[in-house]
Each structure stands twice: as C-alpha cells, then as structure tokens.
Short mmCIF file of C-alpha atoms in Angstrom, two decimals:
data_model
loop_
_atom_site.label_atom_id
_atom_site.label_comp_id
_atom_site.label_asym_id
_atom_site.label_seq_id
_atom_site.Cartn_x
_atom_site.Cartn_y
_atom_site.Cartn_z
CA UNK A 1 186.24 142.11 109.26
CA UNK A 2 184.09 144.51 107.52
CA UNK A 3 182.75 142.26 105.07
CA UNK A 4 182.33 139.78 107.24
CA UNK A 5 180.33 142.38 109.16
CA UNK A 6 178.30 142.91 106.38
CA UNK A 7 177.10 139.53 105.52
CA UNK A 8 176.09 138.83 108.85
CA UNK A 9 173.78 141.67 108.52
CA UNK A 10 172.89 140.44 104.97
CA UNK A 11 171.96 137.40 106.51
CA UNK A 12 170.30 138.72 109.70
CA UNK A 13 168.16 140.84 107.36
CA UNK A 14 166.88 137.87 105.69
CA UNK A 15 166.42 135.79 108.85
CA UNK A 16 164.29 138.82 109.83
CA UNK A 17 161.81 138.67 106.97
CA UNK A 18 162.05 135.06 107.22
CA UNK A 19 160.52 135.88 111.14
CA UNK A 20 158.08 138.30 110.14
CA UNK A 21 156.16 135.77 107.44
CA UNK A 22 156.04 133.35 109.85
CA UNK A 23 154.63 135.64 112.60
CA UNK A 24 152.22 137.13 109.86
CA UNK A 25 150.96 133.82 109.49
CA UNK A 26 150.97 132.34 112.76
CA UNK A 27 148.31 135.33 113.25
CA UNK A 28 146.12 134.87 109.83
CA UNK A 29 145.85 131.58 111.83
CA UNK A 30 144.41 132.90 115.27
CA UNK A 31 142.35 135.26 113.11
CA UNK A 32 140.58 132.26 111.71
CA UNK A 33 139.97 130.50 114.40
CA UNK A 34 138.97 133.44 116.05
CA UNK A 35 136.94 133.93 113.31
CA UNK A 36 135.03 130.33 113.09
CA UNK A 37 134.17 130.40 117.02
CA UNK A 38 133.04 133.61 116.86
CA UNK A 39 130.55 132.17 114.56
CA UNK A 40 129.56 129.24 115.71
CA UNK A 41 129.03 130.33 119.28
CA UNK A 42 126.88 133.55 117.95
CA UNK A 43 129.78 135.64 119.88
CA UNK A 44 129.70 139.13 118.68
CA UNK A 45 132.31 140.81 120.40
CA UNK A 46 135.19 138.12 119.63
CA UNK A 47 133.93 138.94 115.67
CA UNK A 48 134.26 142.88 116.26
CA UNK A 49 137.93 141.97 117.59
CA UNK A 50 138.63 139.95 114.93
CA UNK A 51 137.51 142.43 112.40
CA UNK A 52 139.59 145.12 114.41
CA UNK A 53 142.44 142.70 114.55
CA UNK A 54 142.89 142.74 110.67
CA UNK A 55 144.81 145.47 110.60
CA UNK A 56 147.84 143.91 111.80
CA UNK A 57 147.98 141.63 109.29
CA UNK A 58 148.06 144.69 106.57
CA UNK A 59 150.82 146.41 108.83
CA UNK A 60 152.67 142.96 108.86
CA UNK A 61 152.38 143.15 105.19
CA UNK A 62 153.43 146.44 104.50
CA UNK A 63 156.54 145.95 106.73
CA UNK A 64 156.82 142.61 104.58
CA UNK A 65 157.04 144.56 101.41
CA UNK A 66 159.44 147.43 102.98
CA UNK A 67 162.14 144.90 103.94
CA UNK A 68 161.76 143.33 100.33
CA UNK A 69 162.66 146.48 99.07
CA UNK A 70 165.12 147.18 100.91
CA UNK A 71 166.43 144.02 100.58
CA UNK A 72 166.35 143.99 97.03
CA UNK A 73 168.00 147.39 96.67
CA UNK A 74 170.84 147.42 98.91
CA UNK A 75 172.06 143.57 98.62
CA UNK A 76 171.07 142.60 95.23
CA UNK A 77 170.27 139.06 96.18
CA UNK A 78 170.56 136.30 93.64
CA UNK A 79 169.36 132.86 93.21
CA UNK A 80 167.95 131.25 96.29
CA UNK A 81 168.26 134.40 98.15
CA UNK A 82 166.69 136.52 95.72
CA UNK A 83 163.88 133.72 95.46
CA UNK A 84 163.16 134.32 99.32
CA UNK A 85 162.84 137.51 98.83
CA UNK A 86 160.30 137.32 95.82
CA UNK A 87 158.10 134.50 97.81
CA UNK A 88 158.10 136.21 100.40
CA UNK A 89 156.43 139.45 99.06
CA UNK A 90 153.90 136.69 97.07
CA UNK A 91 153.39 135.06 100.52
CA UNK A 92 152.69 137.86 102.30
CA UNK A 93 150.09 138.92 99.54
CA UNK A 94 148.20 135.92 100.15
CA UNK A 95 148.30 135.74 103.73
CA UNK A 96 147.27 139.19 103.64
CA UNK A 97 144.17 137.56 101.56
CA UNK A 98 143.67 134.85 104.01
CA UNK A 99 142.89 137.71 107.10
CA UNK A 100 140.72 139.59 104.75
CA UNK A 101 138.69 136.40 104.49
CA UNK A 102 138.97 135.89 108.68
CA UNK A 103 137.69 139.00 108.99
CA UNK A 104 134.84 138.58 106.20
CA UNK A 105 133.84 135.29 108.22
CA UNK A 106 133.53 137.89 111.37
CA UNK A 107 131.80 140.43 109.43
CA UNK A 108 128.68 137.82 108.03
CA UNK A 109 128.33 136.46 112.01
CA UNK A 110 127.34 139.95 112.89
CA UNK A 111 124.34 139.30 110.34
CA UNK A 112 123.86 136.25 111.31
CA UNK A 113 123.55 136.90 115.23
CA UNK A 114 120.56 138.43 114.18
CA UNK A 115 118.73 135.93 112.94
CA UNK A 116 117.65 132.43 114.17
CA UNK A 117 120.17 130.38 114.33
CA UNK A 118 120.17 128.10 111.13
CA UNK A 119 121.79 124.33 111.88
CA UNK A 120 124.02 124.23 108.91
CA UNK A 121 126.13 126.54 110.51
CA UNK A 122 127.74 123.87 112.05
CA UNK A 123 129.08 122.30 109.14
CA UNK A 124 131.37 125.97 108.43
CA UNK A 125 133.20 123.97 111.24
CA UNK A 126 134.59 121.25 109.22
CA UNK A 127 135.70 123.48 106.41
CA UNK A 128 137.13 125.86 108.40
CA UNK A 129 139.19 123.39 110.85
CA UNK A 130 140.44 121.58 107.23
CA UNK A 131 141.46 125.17 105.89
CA UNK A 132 143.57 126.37 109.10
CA UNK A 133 144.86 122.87 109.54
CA UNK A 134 146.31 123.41 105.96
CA UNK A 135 147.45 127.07 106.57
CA UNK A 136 149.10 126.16 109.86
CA UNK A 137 151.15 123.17 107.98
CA UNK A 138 151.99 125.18 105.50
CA UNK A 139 153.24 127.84 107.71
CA UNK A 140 155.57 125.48 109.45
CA UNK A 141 156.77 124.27 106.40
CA UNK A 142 158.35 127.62 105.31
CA UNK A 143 159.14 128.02 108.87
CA UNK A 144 161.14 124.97 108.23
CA UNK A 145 161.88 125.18 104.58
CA UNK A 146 160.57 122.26 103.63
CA UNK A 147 159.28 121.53 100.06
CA UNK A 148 157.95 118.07 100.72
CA UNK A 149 155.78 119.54 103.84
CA UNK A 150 154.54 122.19 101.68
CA UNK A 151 153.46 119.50 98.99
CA UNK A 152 151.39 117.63 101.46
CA UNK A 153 149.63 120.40 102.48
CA UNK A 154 148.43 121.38 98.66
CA UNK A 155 146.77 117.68 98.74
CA UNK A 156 144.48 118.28 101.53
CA UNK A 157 143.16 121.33 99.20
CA UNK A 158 140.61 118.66 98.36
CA UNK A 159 138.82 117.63 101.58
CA UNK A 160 138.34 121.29 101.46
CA UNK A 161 136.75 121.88 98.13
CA UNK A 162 134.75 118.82 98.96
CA UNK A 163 133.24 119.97 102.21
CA UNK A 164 132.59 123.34 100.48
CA UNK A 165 130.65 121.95 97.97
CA UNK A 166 128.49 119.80 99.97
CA UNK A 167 127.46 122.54 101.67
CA UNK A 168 126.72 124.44 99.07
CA UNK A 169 124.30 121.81 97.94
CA UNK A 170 122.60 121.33 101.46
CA UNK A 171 122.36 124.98 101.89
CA UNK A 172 120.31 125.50 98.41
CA UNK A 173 118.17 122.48 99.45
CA UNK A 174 117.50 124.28 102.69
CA UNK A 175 116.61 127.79 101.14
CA UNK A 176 113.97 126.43 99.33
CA UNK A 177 112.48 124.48 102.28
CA UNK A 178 112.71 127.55 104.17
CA UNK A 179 112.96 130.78 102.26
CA UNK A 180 112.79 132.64 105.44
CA UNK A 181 116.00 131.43 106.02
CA UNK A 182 117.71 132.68 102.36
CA UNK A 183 119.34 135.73 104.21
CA UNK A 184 120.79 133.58 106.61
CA UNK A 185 121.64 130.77 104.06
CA UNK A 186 123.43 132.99 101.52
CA UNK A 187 125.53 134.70 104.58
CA UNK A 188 126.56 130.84 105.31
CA UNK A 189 127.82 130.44 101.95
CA UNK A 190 129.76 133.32 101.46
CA UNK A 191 130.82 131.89 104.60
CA UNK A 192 131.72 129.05 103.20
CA UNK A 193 133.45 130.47 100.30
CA UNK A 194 135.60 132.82 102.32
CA UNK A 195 137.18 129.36 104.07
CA UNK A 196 137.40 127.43 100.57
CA UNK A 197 139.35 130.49 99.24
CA UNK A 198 141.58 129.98 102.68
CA UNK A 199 142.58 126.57 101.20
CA UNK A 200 143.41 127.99 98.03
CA UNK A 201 145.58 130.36 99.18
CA UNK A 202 147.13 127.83 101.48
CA UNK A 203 147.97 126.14 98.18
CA UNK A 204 149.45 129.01 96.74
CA UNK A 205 151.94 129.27 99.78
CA UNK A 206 153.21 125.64 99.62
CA UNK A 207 153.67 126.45 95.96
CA UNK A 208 155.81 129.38 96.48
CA UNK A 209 157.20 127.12 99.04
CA UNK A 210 158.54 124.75 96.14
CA UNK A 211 159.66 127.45 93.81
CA UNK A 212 161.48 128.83 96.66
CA UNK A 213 163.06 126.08 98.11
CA UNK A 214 163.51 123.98 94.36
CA UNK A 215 164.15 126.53 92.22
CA UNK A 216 160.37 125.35 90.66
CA UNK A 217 156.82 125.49 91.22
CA UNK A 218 155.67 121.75 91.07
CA UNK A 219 154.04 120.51 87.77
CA UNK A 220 151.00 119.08 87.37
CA UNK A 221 148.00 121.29 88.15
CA UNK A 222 146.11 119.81 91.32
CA UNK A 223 142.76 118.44 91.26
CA UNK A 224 140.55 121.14 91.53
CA UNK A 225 136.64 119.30 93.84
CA UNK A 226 135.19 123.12 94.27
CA UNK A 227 132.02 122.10 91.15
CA UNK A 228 130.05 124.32 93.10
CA UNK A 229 129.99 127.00 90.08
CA UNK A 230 128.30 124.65 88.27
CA UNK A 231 125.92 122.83 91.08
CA UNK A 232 122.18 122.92 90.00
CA UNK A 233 119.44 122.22 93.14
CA UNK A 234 115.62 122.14 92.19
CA UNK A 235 113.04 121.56 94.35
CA UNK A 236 111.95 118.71 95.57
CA UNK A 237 115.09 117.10 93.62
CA UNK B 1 179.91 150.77 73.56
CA UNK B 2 180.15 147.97 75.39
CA UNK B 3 178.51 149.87 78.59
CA UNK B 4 176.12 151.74 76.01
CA UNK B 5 175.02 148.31 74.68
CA UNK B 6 174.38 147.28 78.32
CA UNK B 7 172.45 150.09 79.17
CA UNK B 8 170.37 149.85 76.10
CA UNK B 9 169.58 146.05 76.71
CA UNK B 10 168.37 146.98 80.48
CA UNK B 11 166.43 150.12 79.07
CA UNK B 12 164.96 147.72 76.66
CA UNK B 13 164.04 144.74 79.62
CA UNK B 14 162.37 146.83 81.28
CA UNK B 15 159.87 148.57 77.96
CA UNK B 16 159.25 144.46 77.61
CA UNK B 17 157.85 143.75 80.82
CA UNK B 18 155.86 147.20 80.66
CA UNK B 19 154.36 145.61 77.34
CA UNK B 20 153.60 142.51 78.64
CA UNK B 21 151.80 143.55 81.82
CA UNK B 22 149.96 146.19 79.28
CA UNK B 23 149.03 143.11 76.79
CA UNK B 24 148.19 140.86 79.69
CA UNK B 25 145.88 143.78 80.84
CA UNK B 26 144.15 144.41 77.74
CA UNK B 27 143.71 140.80 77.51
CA UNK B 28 141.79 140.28 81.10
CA UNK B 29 139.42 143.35 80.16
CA UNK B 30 138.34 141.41 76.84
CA UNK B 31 138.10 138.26 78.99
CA UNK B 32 135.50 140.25 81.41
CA UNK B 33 133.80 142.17 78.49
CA UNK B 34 133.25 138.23 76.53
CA UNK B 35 132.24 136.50 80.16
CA UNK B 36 129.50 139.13 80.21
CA UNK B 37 128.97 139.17 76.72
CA UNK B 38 128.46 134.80 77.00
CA UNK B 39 126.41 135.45 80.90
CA UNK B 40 123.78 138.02 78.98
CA UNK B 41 123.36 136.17 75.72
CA UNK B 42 123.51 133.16 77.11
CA UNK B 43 126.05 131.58 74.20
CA UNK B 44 127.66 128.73 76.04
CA UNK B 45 130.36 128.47 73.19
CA UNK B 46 131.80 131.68 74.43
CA UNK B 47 131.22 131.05 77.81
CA UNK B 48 133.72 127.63 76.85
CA UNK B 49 135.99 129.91 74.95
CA UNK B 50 136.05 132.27 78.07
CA UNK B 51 137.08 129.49 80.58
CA UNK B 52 140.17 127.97 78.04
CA UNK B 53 141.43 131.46 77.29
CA UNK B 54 142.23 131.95 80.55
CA UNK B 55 145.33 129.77 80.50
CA UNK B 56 147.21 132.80 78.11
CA UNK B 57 146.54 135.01 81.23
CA UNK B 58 148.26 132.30 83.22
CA UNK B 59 150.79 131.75 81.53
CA UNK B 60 151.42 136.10 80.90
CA UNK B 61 151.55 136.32 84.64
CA UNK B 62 154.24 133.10 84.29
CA UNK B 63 156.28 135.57 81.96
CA UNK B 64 155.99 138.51 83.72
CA UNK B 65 157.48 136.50 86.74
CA UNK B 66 160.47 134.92 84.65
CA UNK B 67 161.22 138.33 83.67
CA UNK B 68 161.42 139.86 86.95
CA UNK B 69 163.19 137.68 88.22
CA UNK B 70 165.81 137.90 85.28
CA UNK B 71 165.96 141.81 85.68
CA UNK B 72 166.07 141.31 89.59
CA UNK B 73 169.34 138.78 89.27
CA UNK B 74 171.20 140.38 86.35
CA UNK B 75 170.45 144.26 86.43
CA UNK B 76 170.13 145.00 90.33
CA UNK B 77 168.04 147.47 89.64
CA UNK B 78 167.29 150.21 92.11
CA UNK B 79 164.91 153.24 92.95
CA UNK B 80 162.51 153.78 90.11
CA UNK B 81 163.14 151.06 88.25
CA UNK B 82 163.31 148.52 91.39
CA UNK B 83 159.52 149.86 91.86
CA UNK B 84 158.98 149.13 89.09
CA UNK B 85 159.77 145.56 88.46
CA UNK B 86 157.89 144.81 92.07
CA UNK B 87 154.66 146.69 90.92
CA UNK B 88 154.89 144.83 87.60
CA UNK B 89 155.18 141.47 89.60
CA UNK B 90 151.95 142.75 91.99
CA UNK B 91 150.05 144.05 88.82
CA UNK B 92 150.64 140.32 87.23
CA UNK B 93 149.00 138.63 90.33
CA UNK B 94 145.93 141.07 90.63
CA UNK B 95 145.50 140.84 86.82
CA UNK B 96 145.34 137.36 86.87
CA UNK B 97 143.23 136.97 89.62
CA UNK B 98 140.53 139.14 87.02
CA UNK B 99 141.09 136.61 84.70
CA UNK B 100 140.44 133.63 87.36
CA UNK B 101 136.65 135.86 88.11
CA UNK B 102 136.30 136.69 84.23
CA UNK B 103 136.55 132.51 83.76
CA UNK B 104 134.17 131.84 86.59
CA UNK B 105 131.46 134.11 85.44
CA UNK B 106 131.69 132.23 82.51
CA UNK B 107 131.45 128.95 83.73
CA UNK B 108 128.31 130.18 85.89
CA UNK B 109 126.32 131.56 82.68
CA UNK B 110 127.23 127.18 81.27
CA UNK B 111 125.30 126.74 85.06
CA UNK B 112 122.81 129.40 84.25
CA UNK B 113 121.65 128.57 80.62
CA UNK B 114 120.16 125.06 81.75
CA UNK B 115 117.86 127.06 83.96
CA UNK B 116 114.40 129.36 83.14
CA UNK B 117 116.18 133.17 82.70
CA UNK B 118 116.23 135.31 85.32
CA UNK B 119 115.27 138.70 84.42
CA UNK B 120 117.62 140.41 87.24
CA UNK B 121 121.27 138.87 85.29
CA UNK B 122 120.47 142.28 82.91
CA UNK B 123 121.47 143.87 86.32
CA UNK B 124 125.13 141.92 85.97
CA UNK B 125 125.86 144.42 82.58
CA UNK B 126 125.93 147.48 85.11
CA UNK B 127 128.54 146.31 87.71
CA UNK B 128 130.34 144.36 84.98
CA UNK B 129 130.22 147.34 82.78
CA UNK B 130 131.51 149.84 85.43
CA UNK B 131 134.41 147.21 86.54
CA UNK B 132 135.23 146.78 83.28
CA UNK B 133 135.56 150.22 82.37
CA UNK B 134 137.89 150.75 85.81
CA UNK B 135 139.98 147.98 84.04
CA UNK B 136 140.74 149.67 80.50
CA UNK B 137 141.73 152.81 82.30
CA UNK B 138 143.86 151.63 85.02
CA UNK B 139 145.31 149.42 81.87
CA UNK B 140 145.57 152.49 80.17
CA UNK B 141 147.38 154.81 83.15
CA UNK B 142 149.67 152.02 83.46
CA UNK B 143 150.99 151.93 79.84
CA UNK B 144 151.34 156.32 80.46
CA UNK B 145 152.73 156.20 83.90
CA UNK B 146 149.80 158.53 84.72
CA UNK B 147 149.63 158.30 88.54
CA UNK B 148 146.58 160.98 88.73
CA UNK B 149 144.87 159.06 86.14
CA UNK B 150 145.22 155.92 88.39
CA UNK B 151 143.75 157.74 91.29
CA UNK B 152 140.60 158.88 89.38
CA UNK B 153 139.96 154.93 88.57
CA UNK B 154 140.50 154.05 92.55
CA UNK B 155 137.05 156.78 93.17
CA UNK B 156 134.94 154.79 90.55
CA UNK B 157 135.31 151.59 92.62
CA UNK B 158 132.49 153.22 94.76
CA UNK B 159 130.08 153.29 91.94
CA UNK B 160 130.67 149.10 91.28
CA UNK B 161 130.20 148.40 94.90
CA UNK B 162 126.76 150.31 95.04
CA UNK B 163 125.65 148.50 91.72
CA UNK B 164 126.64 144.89 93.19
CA UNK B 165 125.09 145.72 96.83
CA UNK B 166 121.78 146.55 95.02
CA UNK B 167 121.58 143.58 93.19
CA UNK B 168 122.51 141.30 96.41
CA UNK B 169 119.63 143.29 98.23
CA UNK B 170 117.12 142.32 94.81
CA UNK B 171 118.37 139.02 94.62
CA UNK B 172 117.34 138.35 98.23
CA UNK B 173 114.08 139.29 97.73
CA UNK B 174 113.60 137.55 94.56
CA UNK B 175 114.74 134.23 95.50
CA UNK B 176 112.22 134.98 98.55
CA UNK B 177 109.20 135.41 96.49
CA UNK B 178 110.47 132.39 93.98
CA UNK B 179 112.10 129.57 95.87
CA UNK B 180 112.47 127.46 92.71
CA UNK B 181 114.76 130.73 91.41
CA UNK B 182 117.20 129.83 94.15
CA UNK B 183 120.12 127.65 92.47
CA UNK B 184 119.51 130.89 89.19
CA UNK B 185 119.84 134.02 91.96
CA UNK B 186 122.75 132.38 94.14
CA UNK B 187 124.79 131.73 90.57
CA UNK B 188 123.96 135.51 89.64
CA UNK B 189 125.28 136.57 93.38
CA UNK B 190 128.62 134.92 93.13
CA UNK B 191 128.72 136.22 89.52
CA UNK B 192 128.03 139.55 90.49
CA UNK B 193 130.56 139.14 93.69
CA UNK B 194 133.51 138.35 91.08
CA UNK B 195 132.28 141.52 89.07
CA UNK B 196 132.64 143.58 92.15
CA UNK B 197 136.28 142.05 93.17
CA UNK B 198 137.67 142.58 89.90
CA UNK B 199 136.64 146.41 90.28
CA UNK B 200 138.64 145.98 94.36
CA UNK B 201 142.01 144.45 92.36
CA UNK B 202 140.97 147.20 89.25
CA UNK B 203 141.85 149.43 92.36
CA UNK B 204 144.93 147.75 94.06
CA UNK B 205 146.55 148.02 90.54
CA UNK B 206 146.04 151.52 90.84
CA UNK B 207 147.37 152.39 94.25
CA UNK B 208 150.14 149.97 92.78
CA UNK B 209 150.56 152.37 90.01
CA UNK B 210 150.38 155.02 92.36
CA UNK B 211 153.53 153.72 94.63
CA UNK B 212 155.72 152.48 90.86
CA UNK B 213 155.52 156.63 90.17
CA UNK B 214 155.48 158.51 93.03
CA UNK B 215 157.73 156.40 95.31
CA UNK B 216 154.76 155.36 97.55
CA UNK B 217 150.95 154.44 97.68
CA UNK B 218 147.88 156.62 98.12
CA UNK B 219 146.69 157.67 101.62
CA UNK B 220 143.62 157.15 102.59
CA UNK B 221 141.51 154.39 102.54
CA UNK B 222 139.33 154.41 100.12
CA UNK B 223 135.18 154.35 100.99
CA UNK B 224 134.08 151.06 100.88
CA UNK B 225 130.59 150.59 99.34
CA UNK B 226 130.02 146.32 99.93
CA UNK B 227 128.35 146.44 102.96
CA UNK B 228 126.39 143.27 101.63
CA UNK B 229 128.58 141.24 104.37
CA UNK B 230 125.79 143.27 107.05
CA UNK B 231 122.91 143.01 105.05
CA UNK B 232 119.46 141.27 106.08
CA UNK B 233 116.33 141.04 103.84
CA UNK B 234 113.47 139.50 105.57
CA UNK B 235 110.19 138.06 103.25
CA UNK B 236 107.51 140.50 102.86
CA UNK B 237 109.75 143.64 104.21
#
C-alpha cells in the first residue's frame, strides 16, 4: 500500500505540471489576442491590462520550474518521465518568451495610439491570427501528447515568416512615401517581429513536443521564409 | 573502490558539462566580437564565416543537453549539483540564443554592404562593445562560481540599454531627414536590437548563476533602460 501510495503521487505530481503548461499556455494565448485587438482597435486600456497581465505568465513559470525541481530531486525520473520533466522546463521558457512578446505588441500600441493611424496596421492581423493559430495547436498537442499534431503545427511556421516579410517590404516602401510616418512604421515592425518570433517559438514547442513524446527532436531543419534580414527597398523601386 | 570510482566518474560529469557551457560561452562572445568586427568593416567574408559558425554553438547547446540528460537519468543528482545541471541546461539555451543574434548581425552587415554607409553603424561598436563585455564576464563568473561577480554584470545591462535607446532615437531622425537611408537605418535598428538582447540573456545567465550558487535567484527586478517600445520622434522636433 505504501508504494502504491507513492506512485500515485509520483504520477499526480506529473499530471500537475502536465496542467500547469497547458494553463500557462492557454493564457500566452489570450495574451496575444488580447494583445493584437488591443492594437488594431487603438484600445489603450485592454494594452495596459495586457502588459499588467504578463506577470502571470512569469509566476506560471517560476512555479513551472519549482515543480521540475522538485520533481527531479525527490523521484529521480527516467526516460519518458524524466523527458517531461526537461520539456517542460524548455516549454515553459518559451512560452514565457511568447507573453513577453504579447506584452511588447501592447507596449508599441501605446505609441502608436498616438499617432495617426497608419493602414498597414491591419495586416499585423494576419500574422498575428497565423502565429496564435499555431501556438494554440501546438498547445493542444502537448495537451494531448501528440507528436504528429505538434509536427503540423512547425509547417505552418511558414505562412508566418511569409506574411512577416511582406510586410516588412510594404512598410519600408511606405516610410519613404511618408517619412512622417517612420515612427509609426518602425513601431509596426517591431510589431511584426514580436508575432514572427511567436511562430518560432511555437516551433520550438512542437519540437520539444517530438523529443518528448519520441525520444527525438525531428530531423531535417525546417524551411526557414523570414529573408527579411536581408530585404533591400529603394525608392521609387 | 568500486564506490570511489563512481564518485569520481560523477565528480568528473559534472567538471565536463561546466567546460562545455564555459567553451560554448567563450565561443558566442567571439561570435559577437567577429559579427561586429564584419558589421563595422564591412568584410562580407567574415560576416559568411559568422553566419556558418554558428552551427558549433548549435550543436554545443545539443551536447550540453545530451549530457544533462545523462547526469539527470544515471546520477540523480540532488541539491547543488541538481542546480546545477538545470542552470547549465538554461545557460545552453540563452547562450545560444546570442549566437542566433551574433549570426543575424552578420547577415545584416551582407544586407548593409550593398548600400551607401551609414555613418551612425559606428554607434553599433558601443552597445555591441558593452554587451559583449557583459558576456566575457558572466562567462568568466560562471567558470569561478562567483555569484557576486554575476550580480555586478546584471547592473551593466543598464548601460547597453541606454546606448541602444539612443541610437533608436538617432536612427529615427536620420531616416527622417534621408528617406532613401531607410532600408540602411531599419537594418542598423534590428542590429542594434539583437546587440541589446544579447546584453538581457548576458543578464538571465547571471541571475541563473546567481540561483546554481546560492540556492535561488536575485531579488529585485532589475531597471529596465529600453523604453524604445514608448518612443515617438516626429520630423523637425
């Protein structure tokens, strides 16, 4: 009876960090969200909020780490246990990331409400809806356990990169139509950047996913569409 | 003997993976001090040298992780020691996500050598410079186990937040009063944004350092010095 006792607790423990990664990001979710309509309907109190909000994603993360610990020290896990335990400290790092970008998205639409309204804006829409639609598949993947899931979601990394850099080029065109608008513009594509990263670290997750779930992290280096670093605009181009 | 011999093998796992996270280290602050060196001289052969080195940073943080997780599996290692096989696996990620900025300066400069110089990428040596130098001695309190020493790096992140938000306020203004400068200034801004987070994950390796000694990470939060995320330069101010 009292080992029996024990493993059920053993178990229960990890079931528990299982539930807190998934609730940590279920909420890096809503942040972004949050985050995007705050933006794109100019509303600054929802961006204060989300900014405020950030802080339980760092508390979810330290509590993250704590039960690793604890975890690691007092039940010794090995093989796919002890791999749960080690992706879930790496996933909680880069959900952790993923709210610090939220709330950088909710940070630059404070700047921005102060300024005239610049079109392109819009377009942060279809990055942003392709980055949470990855992190919320990915999310129910390890809610799930499922490799494959978590695969598909690292594909989709693309449309992402792709909508990023399109923007990028449209918003340098702009600037130099209308340099009163380079404040604005440059806020837009750190913007920008802040949801491409979101992808990337959606990518991350499915591939902790597969080393978790597998034993590996899948092979063959993905496709990587952000060119952005070396996009060149002139003038009248 | 036989336990002695046991003992001596763990004792001697865990000097390794302090030596690899201290060569992987040393490695990502030559990486930054070449991407600068290839950004201000504008030699795109180092710049290409920069970008394909970064794969033995990638594949450090690849050993590092093997390694834990052998240690983690086979010694069960607890207090101390547990700390600090989870700090080495944090300090892996952060130092190759410096290598990941170190590579993408570089491939900027490729971006910014097919364009007229732009006399404000001097202004790059200063943040790069003072990131750089948080880098060699958070490197260098690691490989002591100096604690204080760590803490004295997390003050001089202060100082590489100042330098960058300067910059984004001059680049503003210059790409205001030289439109055709635009695709140049927005290349030096991200380049000067990945100077400034390798001096924020210069720091999280040191509050990392901080918890692998003392049994738990610093206090207070440090000052934070990017307020670019708020800033607005309008033409002619």
């Amino acid at each position: 009876m009292s080992t029996g006792h024990i493993v059920a607790s053993y178990d229960e423990e990890l079931a528990q960090l299982h539930r807190t990664i998934t609730t940590m990001g279920r909420l890096a979710s809503t942040q972004l969200s949050r985050a995007l309509k705050a933006t794109l309907e100019r509303d600054g109190d929802l961006a204060a909020a989300v900014m405020a909000d950030d802080a339980q994603i760092d508390a979810l993360e330290q509590q993250i780490e704590n039960q690793t610990l604890k975890l690691l020290a007092l039940r010794a896990p090995v093989g796919r246990d002890l791999r749960e335990v080690v992706a879930a400290l790496k996933i909680a790092n880069n959900l952790e990331r993923i709210g610090d970008f939220a709330a950088n998205v909710a940070k630059r639409s404070l700047a921005l409400n102060q300024m005239p309204e610049v079109e392109l804006t819009r377009s942060l829409r279809r990055i942003g809806d392709a980055a949470n639609d990855m992190l919320t598949q990915v999310v129910t993947a390890y809610a799930d356990g499922d490799a494959a899931a978590a695969l598909a979601v690292r594909e989709a990394d693309n449309e992402v990169d792709l909508a990023y850099t399109a923007l990028f080029r449209e918003l340098l065109t702009y600037m130099m139509e209308a340099p009163q608008r380079i404040t604005a513009c440059t806020h837009l594509m750190f913007a920008a950047k802040n949801l491409e990263r979101i992808g990337d670290h959606a990518t991350n997750i499915a591939e902790t996913l597969c080393f978790q779930v597998l034993g590996q992290a899948p092979d063959a280096e993905r496709a990587k569409g952000d060119d952005t670093a070396l996009t060149i605009v002139t003038p009248g181009a």
